[in-house]
Amino acid sequence: MSAPLIVQKDRRLVKFLYTMGLQILLSRPQFTHFLYIVAGIIGGGHRLTISNIHRTTAAKRAICSMTRFLSRSPWDCAMVNRYRKEYVMEYLHENVRPNKVGFLIPDDTAIVKDPDTKHIEGLNFHFSHLDGKTKWSHQVVSSHYSIDGFSLPMNYTLYLRKDYCKEHGLEFKSKIDIAIDQINDFQPIPGTKTYLLTDVWYTSQRVIEAALKKGIHTIGAIKRNRIIYPKGIRIPIAGFLRYICESDLDTVTVDGKLYDVYRYEGKVGKIDNAVVVMCWEGGYDKQDKPFCILCTDVELEDSKIIAYYLVRWDIETSYRYFKERLGFDHYQVRSLEAIQRFWCAVYMAYTYLELYRAENKVRFRNLGEAIDAYRQGNARRLIKFAYEAALNGQPLPSVYRNLGLAA
């Protein structure tokens, strides 16, 4: 069991939520519940269920009050999430240096549940990239923004299958539809340049066009069955590779690694003009198939296209922190509304930690170290609380009661 959290003593977290303006959206009891859930997610143990969060935060209200806050209390998590995103962009506008390059990264992740779990709404069989097969799960389409040393989660949307939407009277949106919505919702920081980084599933005509309408170029992985037109001849990349010789390649270095690359510029599918960089990491081998990256910014050099694409790993890293350290997949609530409200709190916790990490770059190399530091800070607050209680002559049963511990 984790040490009880002295939530009311965590002035930095309280100030963070107040500065964001959540007291405007939430009543005082609602604000307190949200604060305790966020604190419990950051400072809790390995299984961040609502019961464990309630126990860890030593909340004075009964656990049913916390579950009602998630499942039935009248508050708008979409608006809370919007306040969070607006706060992030205002913060970055003030702290990002001019002329920096930023990266908006859409992707999706499966939140796998036990196949015997039938009572949680919205579950279905979805493909898990991690497992390489379909899993009984929720699937979330999300976006991440990285710029000038900051790496922050932006949007998240639950993807629901068409048959589920039809059965429950909901509007169906494909993953591409959701990704486009998130691109349209994004507002780049003035004075910076933004690239959209996509894997093969999201490097589509519609996504690329949506980004271009926002003044954003796309750098995305593509399959080798994409059609290109070298010298006006229509051919898939896989077929074109047969005509490439080692003497046609250039060698570039990215993050200390050597890549042999072939650069094609011209029509790609229905895109009138783009670059395709065909990359062999570690050197050309005719037996190996290259990794192919499309870039709509034809002025960008090969090494930067590769380097920028590698930033896409930030969202994969964020999924690992979400699941392994912040309990994104630990929920046991049943309704979709309660699940998405829980995710709202998880995203708030991640945002708080990332800004805390970025403000202390010398101390923390990654988000995991920021989480560990928060938990150490809680241990110090706990010791201080017990020390001050002893100085004030507070009876031991009263101290136990305030910490939510059995006497």
Coordinates of C-alpha atoms in Angstrom, one line a residue:
M1 CA 0.0 0.0 0.0
S2 CA 1.3 3.5 -0.9
A3 CA 1.7 6.1 1.9
P4 CA -1.4 8.2 2.3
L5 CA -1.4 11.4 0.2
I6 CA -1.7 14.7 2.1
V7 CA -3.6 16.2 -0.8
Q8 CA -4.7 19.4 0.8
K9 CA -1.1 20.2 1.5
D10 CA -0.1 19.9 -2.1
R11 CA -0.3 23.6 -2.9
R12 CA 1.4 23.3 -6.3
L13 CA -1.2 20.9 -7.6
V14 CA -4.1 22.9 -6.2
K15 CA -2.6 26.1 -7.7
F16 CA -2.2 24.4 -11.1
L17 CA -5.9 23.5 -11.2
Y18 CA -7.0 26.9 -10.0
T19 CA -4.8 28.7 -12.5
M20 CA -6.4 26.6 -15.2
G21 CA -9.8 27.9 -14.0
L22 CA -11.4 24.7 -13.1
Q23 CA -13.2 26.3 -10.1
I24 CA -15.3 28.0 -12.8
L25 CA -16.5 24.7 -14.2
L26 CA -16.7 22.6 -11.1
S27 CA -18.5 23.2 -7.8
R28 CA -16.4 23.1 -4.7
P29 CA -17.2 19.4 -3.9
Q30 CA -16.6 18.5 -7.6
F31 CA -13.3 20.4 -7.6
T32 CA -12.3 18.5 -4.4
H33 CA -13.1 15.1 -6.0
F34 CA -11.3 16.0 -9.2
L35 CA -8.2 17.2 -7.2
Y36 CA -8.2 14.0 -5.1
I37 CA -8.5 11.7 -8.2
V38 CA -5.6 13.6 -10.0
A39 CA -3.4 13.5 -6.9
G40 CA -4.2 9.8 -6.4
I41 CA -3.3 9.0 -10.0
I42 CA 0.1 10.8 -9.7
G43 CA 0.9 9.6 -6.2
G44 CA -0.8 6.2 -6.0
G45 CA 0.6 2.7 -6.4
H46 CA 0.5 0.1 -9.1
R47 CA -3.2 -0.5 -9.5
L48 CA -5.0 2.9 -9.8
T49 CA -8.6 1.8 -9.4
I50 CA -11.0 4.2 -7.8
S51 CA -11.0 2.2 -4.6
N52 CA -7.2 2.3 -4.4
I53 CA -7.2 6.1 -5.3
H54 CA -9.8 6.7 -2.6
R55 CA -7.8 4.7 0.0
T56 CA -4.4 6.3 -1.0
T57 CA -5.8 9.9 -0.8
A58 CA -7.4 9.4 2.5
A59 CA -10.5 11.1 1.2
K60 CA -12.9 11.9 4.0
R61 CA -16.0 11.3 1.8
A62 CA -17.2 7.7 1.2
I63 CA -15.9 6.0 -1.9
C64 CA -19.5 6.0 -3.3
S65 CA -19.3 9.8 -3.4
M66 CA -16.2 9.6 -5.6
T67 CA -17.7 7.0 -7.9
R68 CA -20.9 9.1 -8.2
F69 CA -18.7 12.1 -9.2
L70 CA -17.4 10.1 -12.1
S71 CA -20.7 8.4 -13.1
R72 CA -23.6 10.8 -12.4
S73 CA -22.5 14.2 -11.1
P74 CA -23.4 17.0 -13.5
W75 CA -20.1 18.3 -15.0
D76 CA -18.7 18.5 -18.5
C77 CA -15.4 16.6 -18.9
A78 CA -15.1 17.8 -22.5
M79 CA -15.0 21.4 -21.2
V80 CA -12.5 20.5 -18.5
N81 CA -10.3 19.0 -21.2
R82 CA -10.7 22.1 -23.3
Y83 CA -9.5 24.3 -20.4
R84 CA -6.5 22.0 -20.0
K85 CA -5.6 22.2 -23.7
E86 CA -6.0 26.0 -23.8
Y87 CA -3.9 26.3 -20.6
V88 CA -1.2 24.2 -22.3
M89 CA -1.1 26.3 -25.5
E90 CA -1.0 29.6 -23.5
Y91 CA 1.8 28.2 -21.4
L92 CA 3.8 27.1 -24.4
H93 CA 3.1 30.4 -26.2
E94 CA 4.9 32.1 -23.2
N95 CA 7.7 29.6 -22.8
V96 CA 8.6 28.3 -26.3
R97 CA 11.4 30.1 -28.0
P98 CA 10.7 31.8 -31.4
N99 CA 11.2 29.9 -34.7
K100 CA 11.1 26.5 -33.0
V101 CA 9.7 23.4 -34.9
G102 CA 6.8 21.6 -33.3
F103 CA 5.3 18.2 -34.0
L104 CA 1.6 17.1 -33.8
I105 CA 1.4 13.3 -33.6
P106 CA -1.9 11.4 -34.0
D107 CA -2.1 7.7 -33.2
D108 CA -4.3 5.1 -31.5
T109 CA -3.9 2.6 -28.7
A110 CA -5.8 -0.4 -27.5
I111 CA -6.8 -0.6 -23.8
V112 CA -7.1 -4.3 -23.3
K113 CA -9.6 -5.8 -20.9
D114 CA -10.2 -9.4 -19.8
P115 CA -12.4 -11.2 -22.4
D116 CA -14.8 -12.1 -19.6
T117 CA -15.4 -8.5 -18.9
K118 CA -18.9 -7.8 -20.4
H119 CA -20.3 -5.2 -18.1
I120 CA -18.1 -2.2 -19.2
E121 CA -19.7 -0.2 -22.0
G122 CA -18.1 0.2 -25.4
L123 CA -15.8 -2.8 -25.4
N124 CA -15.2 -4.7 -28.6
F125 CA -12.5 -6.5 -30.5
H126 CA -9.9 -4.0 -31.8
F127 CA -6.5 -4.6 -33.4
S128 CA -3.7 -4.1 -30.9
H129 CA -0.4 -2.9 -32.6
L130 CA 1.5 -4.0 -29.5
D131 CA 0.2 -7.6 -29.6
G132 CA -0.2 -7.8 -33.4
K133 CA -3.7 -9.2 -33.2
T134 CA -7.3 -8.2 -32.2
K135 CA -8.0 -7.9 -28.5
W136 CA -11.1 -7.3 -26.3
S137 CA -10.5 -3.7 -25.6
H138 CA -11.4 0.0 -25.8
Q139 CA -9.5 1.9 -28.6
V140 CA -8.5 5.5 -28.1
V141 CA -7.4 7.9 -30.9
S142 CA -5.2 10.6 -29.4
S143 CA -2.8 13.4 -30.4
H144 CA 0.5 14.5 -28.8
Y145 CA 2.4 17.7 -29.2
S146 CA 6.2 18.1 -28.9
I147 CA 8.1 21.3 -29.2
D148 CA 11.2 22.9 -27.7
G149 CA 11.7 20.3 -25.0
F150 CA 8.0 20.0 -24.1
S151 CA 6.1 16.8 -24.9
L152 CA 2.4 17.0 -24.0
P153 CA -0.8 15.0 -24.6
M154 CA -3.5 17.0 -26.4
N155 CA -6.7 15.3 -27.4
Y156 CA -8.2 11.8 -26.8
T157 CA -11.4 10.3 -28.3
L158 CA -12.8 6.9 -27.8
Y159 CA -13.3 5.1 -31.1
L160 CA -16.5 3.1 -31.2
R161 CA -17.4 0.6 -33.9
K162 CA -20.1 1.4 -36.4
D163 CA -22.5 -1.4 -35.2
Y164 CA -22.2 -0.1 -31.6
C165 CA -22.9 3.4 -32.7
K166 CA -25.9 2.3 -34.6
E167 CA -27.3 0.3 -31.7
H168 CA -26.9 3.2 -29.3
G169 CA -27.9 6.0 -31.6
L170 CA -24.4 7.6 -31.7
E171 CA -22.7 9.3 -34.6
F172 CA -20.1 7.0 -36.1
K173 CA -16.6 8.4 -36.8
S174 CA -13.8 6.4 -38.2
K175 CA -10.3 6.7 -36.8
I176 CA -9.3 8.9 -39.7
D177 CA -12.4 11.1 -39.0
I178 CA -11.3 11.5 -35.4
A179 CA -7.7 12.3 -36.3
I180 CA -8.9 15.0 -38.7
D181 CA -11.1 16.4 -35.9
Q182 CA -8.1 16.6 -33.7
I183 CA -6.0 18.3 -36.4
N184 CA -8.8 20.8 -36.9
D185 CA -8.9 21.5 -33.2
F186 CA -5.2 22.2 -33.0
Q187 CA -3.9 25.8 -33.2
P188 CA -0.2 26.1 -33.8
I189 CA 1.8 28.5 -31.7
P190 CA 2.4 31.8 -33.6
G191 CA 6.0 32.1 -34.8
T192 CA 6.6 28.4 -34.9
K193 CA 6.5 25.7 -37.6
T194 CA 4.5 22.5 -37.2
Y195 CA 4.8 19.1 -38.8
L196 CA 2.2 16.3 -38.6
L197 CA 3.9 13.0 -37.9
T198 CA 2.0 9.9 -38.8
D199 CA 2.4 6.1 -39.0
V200 CA 1.2 4.2 -42.0
W201 CA -2.4 4.0 -40.7
Y202 CA -2.8 7.8 -40.7
T203 CA -0.7 8.8 -43.7
S204 CA -3.9 9.2 -45.8
Q205 CA -5.0 11.7 -48.4
R206 CA -7.7 13.2 -46.2
V207 CA -5.4 13.6 -43.2
I208 CA -2.7 15.2 -45.3
E209 CA -5.2 17.7 -46.8
A210 CA -6.7 18.5 -43.4
A211 CA -3.2 19.3 -42.2
L212 CA -2.3 21.4 -45.2
K213 CA -5.4 23.5 -44.6
K214 CA -3.9 24.4 -41.2
G215 CA -0.6 25.2 -42.8
I216 CA 0.9 22.0 -41.5
H217 CA 3.1 19.7 -43.6
T218 CA 3.0 15.9 -43.1
I219 CA 5.9 13.6 -42.5
G220 CA 4.5 10.0 -42.5
A221 CA 5.4 6.4 -43.0
I222 CA 4.0 4.8 -46.1
K223 CA 3.7 1.2 -47.4
R224 CA 5.7 0.1 -50.3
N225 CA 2.5 -0.4 -52.4
R226 CA 2.1 3.3 -52.7
I227 CA 2.1 4.5 -56.3
I228 CA 4.8 6.9 -57.5
Y229 CA 5.5 8.4 -61.0
P230 CA 9.3 8.5 -61.8
K231 CA 9.7 10.1 -65.2
G232 CA 5.9 9.9 -65.6
I233 CA 5.8 6.1 -65.3
R234 CA 3.2 4.7 -62.9
I235 CA 4.7 2.2 -60.5
P236 CA 4.4 1.0 -56.9
I237 CA 7.4 1.8 -54.7
A238 CA 8.0 -2.0 -54.3
G239 CA 8.4 -2.3 -58.1
F240 CA 10.6 0.8 -58.4
L241 CA 13.1 -0.6 -55.8
R242 CA 14.2 -3.2 -58.4
Y243 CA 15.8 -0.3 -60.4
I244 CA 17.7 1.3 -57.6
C245 CA 21.5 0.7 -57.4
E246 CA 23.7 1.4 -54.5
S247 CA 25.4 4.2 -56.5
D248 CA 22.0 6.0 -56.6
L249 CA 22.0 6.4 -52.8
D250 CA 23.2 9.1 -50.5
T251 CA 24.4 8.5 -47.0
V252 CA 23.1 10.6 -44.1
T253 CA 23.7 10.5 -40.3
V254 CA 20.9 11.0 -37.9
D255 CA 21.4 10.8 -34.1
G256 CA 24.7 8.9 -34.7
K257 CA 23.2 6.3 -37.0
L258 CA 24.0 5.9 -40.7
Y259 CA 21.2 5.7 -43.3
D260 CA 21.6 5.0 -47.0
V261 CA 18.7 6.9 -48.7
Y262 CA 17.1 7.3 -52.1
R263 CA 15.0 10.5 -52.5
Y264 CA 12.1 10.6 -54.9
E265 CA 10.2 13.8 -55.6
G266 CA 7.1 14.0 -57.6
K267 CA 3.5 12.7 -57.6
V268 CA 2.6 10.2 -54.9
G269 CA -0.8 8.6 -55.3
K270 CA -3.2 11.6 -55.6
I271 CA -0.7 14.0 -54.0
D272 CA 0.7 16.2 -56.8
N273 CA 4.1 16.8 -55.3
A274 CA 5.8 15.3 -52.3
V275 CA 9.1 13.7 -51.3
V276 CA 9.5 10.0 -50.6
V277 CA 12.7 9.1 -48.7
M278 CA 13.5 5.4 -48.9
C279 CA 15.8 4.5 -46.0
W280 CA 18.1 1.7 -45.2
E281 CA 19.3 2.0 -41.6
G282 CA 22.9 0.9 -41.1
G283 CA 23.6 0.8 -44.9
Y284 CA 22.0 -0.5 -48.1
D285 CA 21.3 -4.2 -48.5
K286 CA 19.5 -5.4 -51.6
Q287 CA 17.8 -8.1 -49.6
D288 CA 16.4 -5.7 -47.1
K289 CA 13.3 -3.6 -47.8
P290 CA 13.7 0.1 -47.0
F291 CA 11.5 2.1 -44.6
C292 CA 9.6 4.7 -46.6
I293 CA 8.7 8.2 -45.4
L294 CA 6.5 10.6 -47.2
C295 CA 7.0 14.4 -46.7
T296 CA 4.8 17.1 -48.2
D297 CA 7.5 19.7 -47.5
V298 CA 9.7 19.2 -50.6
E299 CA 12.3 21.7 -49.3
L300 CA 13.2 19.6 -46.3
E301 CA 16.5 17.7 -46.6
D302 CA 16.6 13.9 -46.1
S303 CA 18.4 13.9 -42.7
K304 CA 15.8 16.3 -41.2
I305 CA 12.9 14.2 -42.6
I306 CA 14.3 11.2 -40.9
A307 CA 15.1 13.1 -37.7
Y308 CA 11.7 14.7 -37.5
Y309 CA 9.9 11.4 -38.2
L310 CA 11.7 9.8 -35.2
V311 CA 10.1 12.4 -32.9
R312 CA 6.9 10.3 -33.5
W313 CA 8.2 8.0 -30.9
D314 CA 7.1 10.5 -28.2
I315 CA 3.5 9.4 -28.5
E316 CA 4.5 5.7 -28.1
T317 CA 6.5 6.7 -25.0
S318 CA 3.5 8.6 -23.7
Y319 CA 1.3 5.6 -24.0
R320 CA 3.7 3.6 -21.9
Y321 CA 3.7 6.2 -19.1
F322 CA -0.1 6.5 -19.4
K323 CA -0.6 2.8 -18.9
E324 CA 2.4 1.7 -16.7
R325 CA 2.6 4.7 -14.4
L326 CA -0.7 6.7 -14.5
G327 CA -3.3 3.9 -14.6
F328 CA -4.9 4.9 -17.9
D329 CA -6.1 1.3 -18.4
H330 CA -6.8 0.5 -14.7
Y331 CA -10.4 1.7 -14.6
Q332 CA -13.2 -0.7 -13.5
V333 CA -16.1 1.7 -13.9
R334 CA -18.9 0.6 -16.2
S335 CA -20.3 3.6 -18.1
L336 CA -18.6 5.3 -21.0
E337 CA -19.2 8.7 -19.3
A338 CA -17.4 7.5 -16.1
I339 CA -14.5 6.0 -18.2
Q340 CA -14.0 9.2 -20.2
R341 CA -14.1 11.3 -17.0
F342 CA -11.5 9.1 -15.5
W343 CA -9.3 9.6 -18.6
C344 CA -9.9 13.4 -18.3
A345 CA -8.2 13.2 -14.8
V346 CA -5.4 11.0 -16.1
Y347 CA -4.7 13.5 -18.9
M348 CA -4.7 16.3 -16.3
A349 CA -2.2 14.3 -14.2
Y350 CA 0.1 13.8 -17.2
T351 CA -0.1 17.4 -18.2
Y352 CA 0.8 18.6 -14.7
L353 CA 3.7 16.2 -14.5
E354 CA 5.1 17.1 -17.9
L355 CA 5.1 20.8 -17.1
Y356 CA 6.7 20.1 -13.7
R357 CA 9.4 18.0 -15.5
A358 CA 10.0 20.7 -18.1
E359 CA 10.4 23.4 -15.4
N360 CA 13.0 21.1 -13.7
K361 CA 15.0 19.8 -16.8
V362 CA 18.2 19.7 -14.8
R363 CA 16.6 17.4 -12.2
F364 CA 14.4 15.2 -14.3
R365 CA 15.4 13.5 -17.5
N366 CA 12.0 12.0 -18.2
L367 CA 8.4 11.8 -16.9
G368 CA 9.1 8.8 -14.8
E369 CA 11.6 10.7 -12.7
A370 CA 9.0 13.5 -12.2
I371 CA 6.5 10.9 -10.9
D372 CA 9.1 9.5 -8.5
A373 CA 9.9 13.0 -7.3
Y374 CA 6.2 13.8 -6.7
R375 CA 5.9 10.6 -4.6
Q376 CA 9.0 11.5 -2.6
G377 CA 7.5 15.0 -2.1
N378 CA 4.4 13.3 -0.7
A379 CA 6.5 11.3 1.7
R380 CA 8.0 14.6 3.0
R381 CA 4.5 16.2 3.3
L382 CA 3.4 13.1 5.3
I383 CA 6.4 13.3 7.7
K384 CA 5.8 17.1 8.1
F385 CA 2.1 16.5 8.8
A386 CA 2.9 13.9 11.5
Y387 CA 5.6 16.1 13.0
E388 CA 3.3 19.2 13.2
A389 CA 0.5 17.0 14.7
A390 CA 2.9 15.8 17.4
L391 CA 4.0 19.4 18.2
N392 CA 0.4 20.5 18.5
G393 CA -0.4 17.6 20.8
Q394 CA -2.8 16.0 18.4
P395 CA -3.9 12.6 19.7
L396 CA -2.7 9.6 17.7
P397 CA -6.2 8.3 16.9
S398 CA -7.0 11.7 15.4
V399 CA -3.8 11.5 13.2
Y400 CA -4.8 8.1 12.0
R401 CA -8.3 9.4 11.2
N402 CA -7.0 12.3 9.2
L403 CA -4.8 10.0 7.2
G404 CA -7.6 7.5 6.6
L405 CA -5.9 4.8 8.5
A406 CA -7.4 2.3 10.9
A407 CA -6.5 3.0 14.5

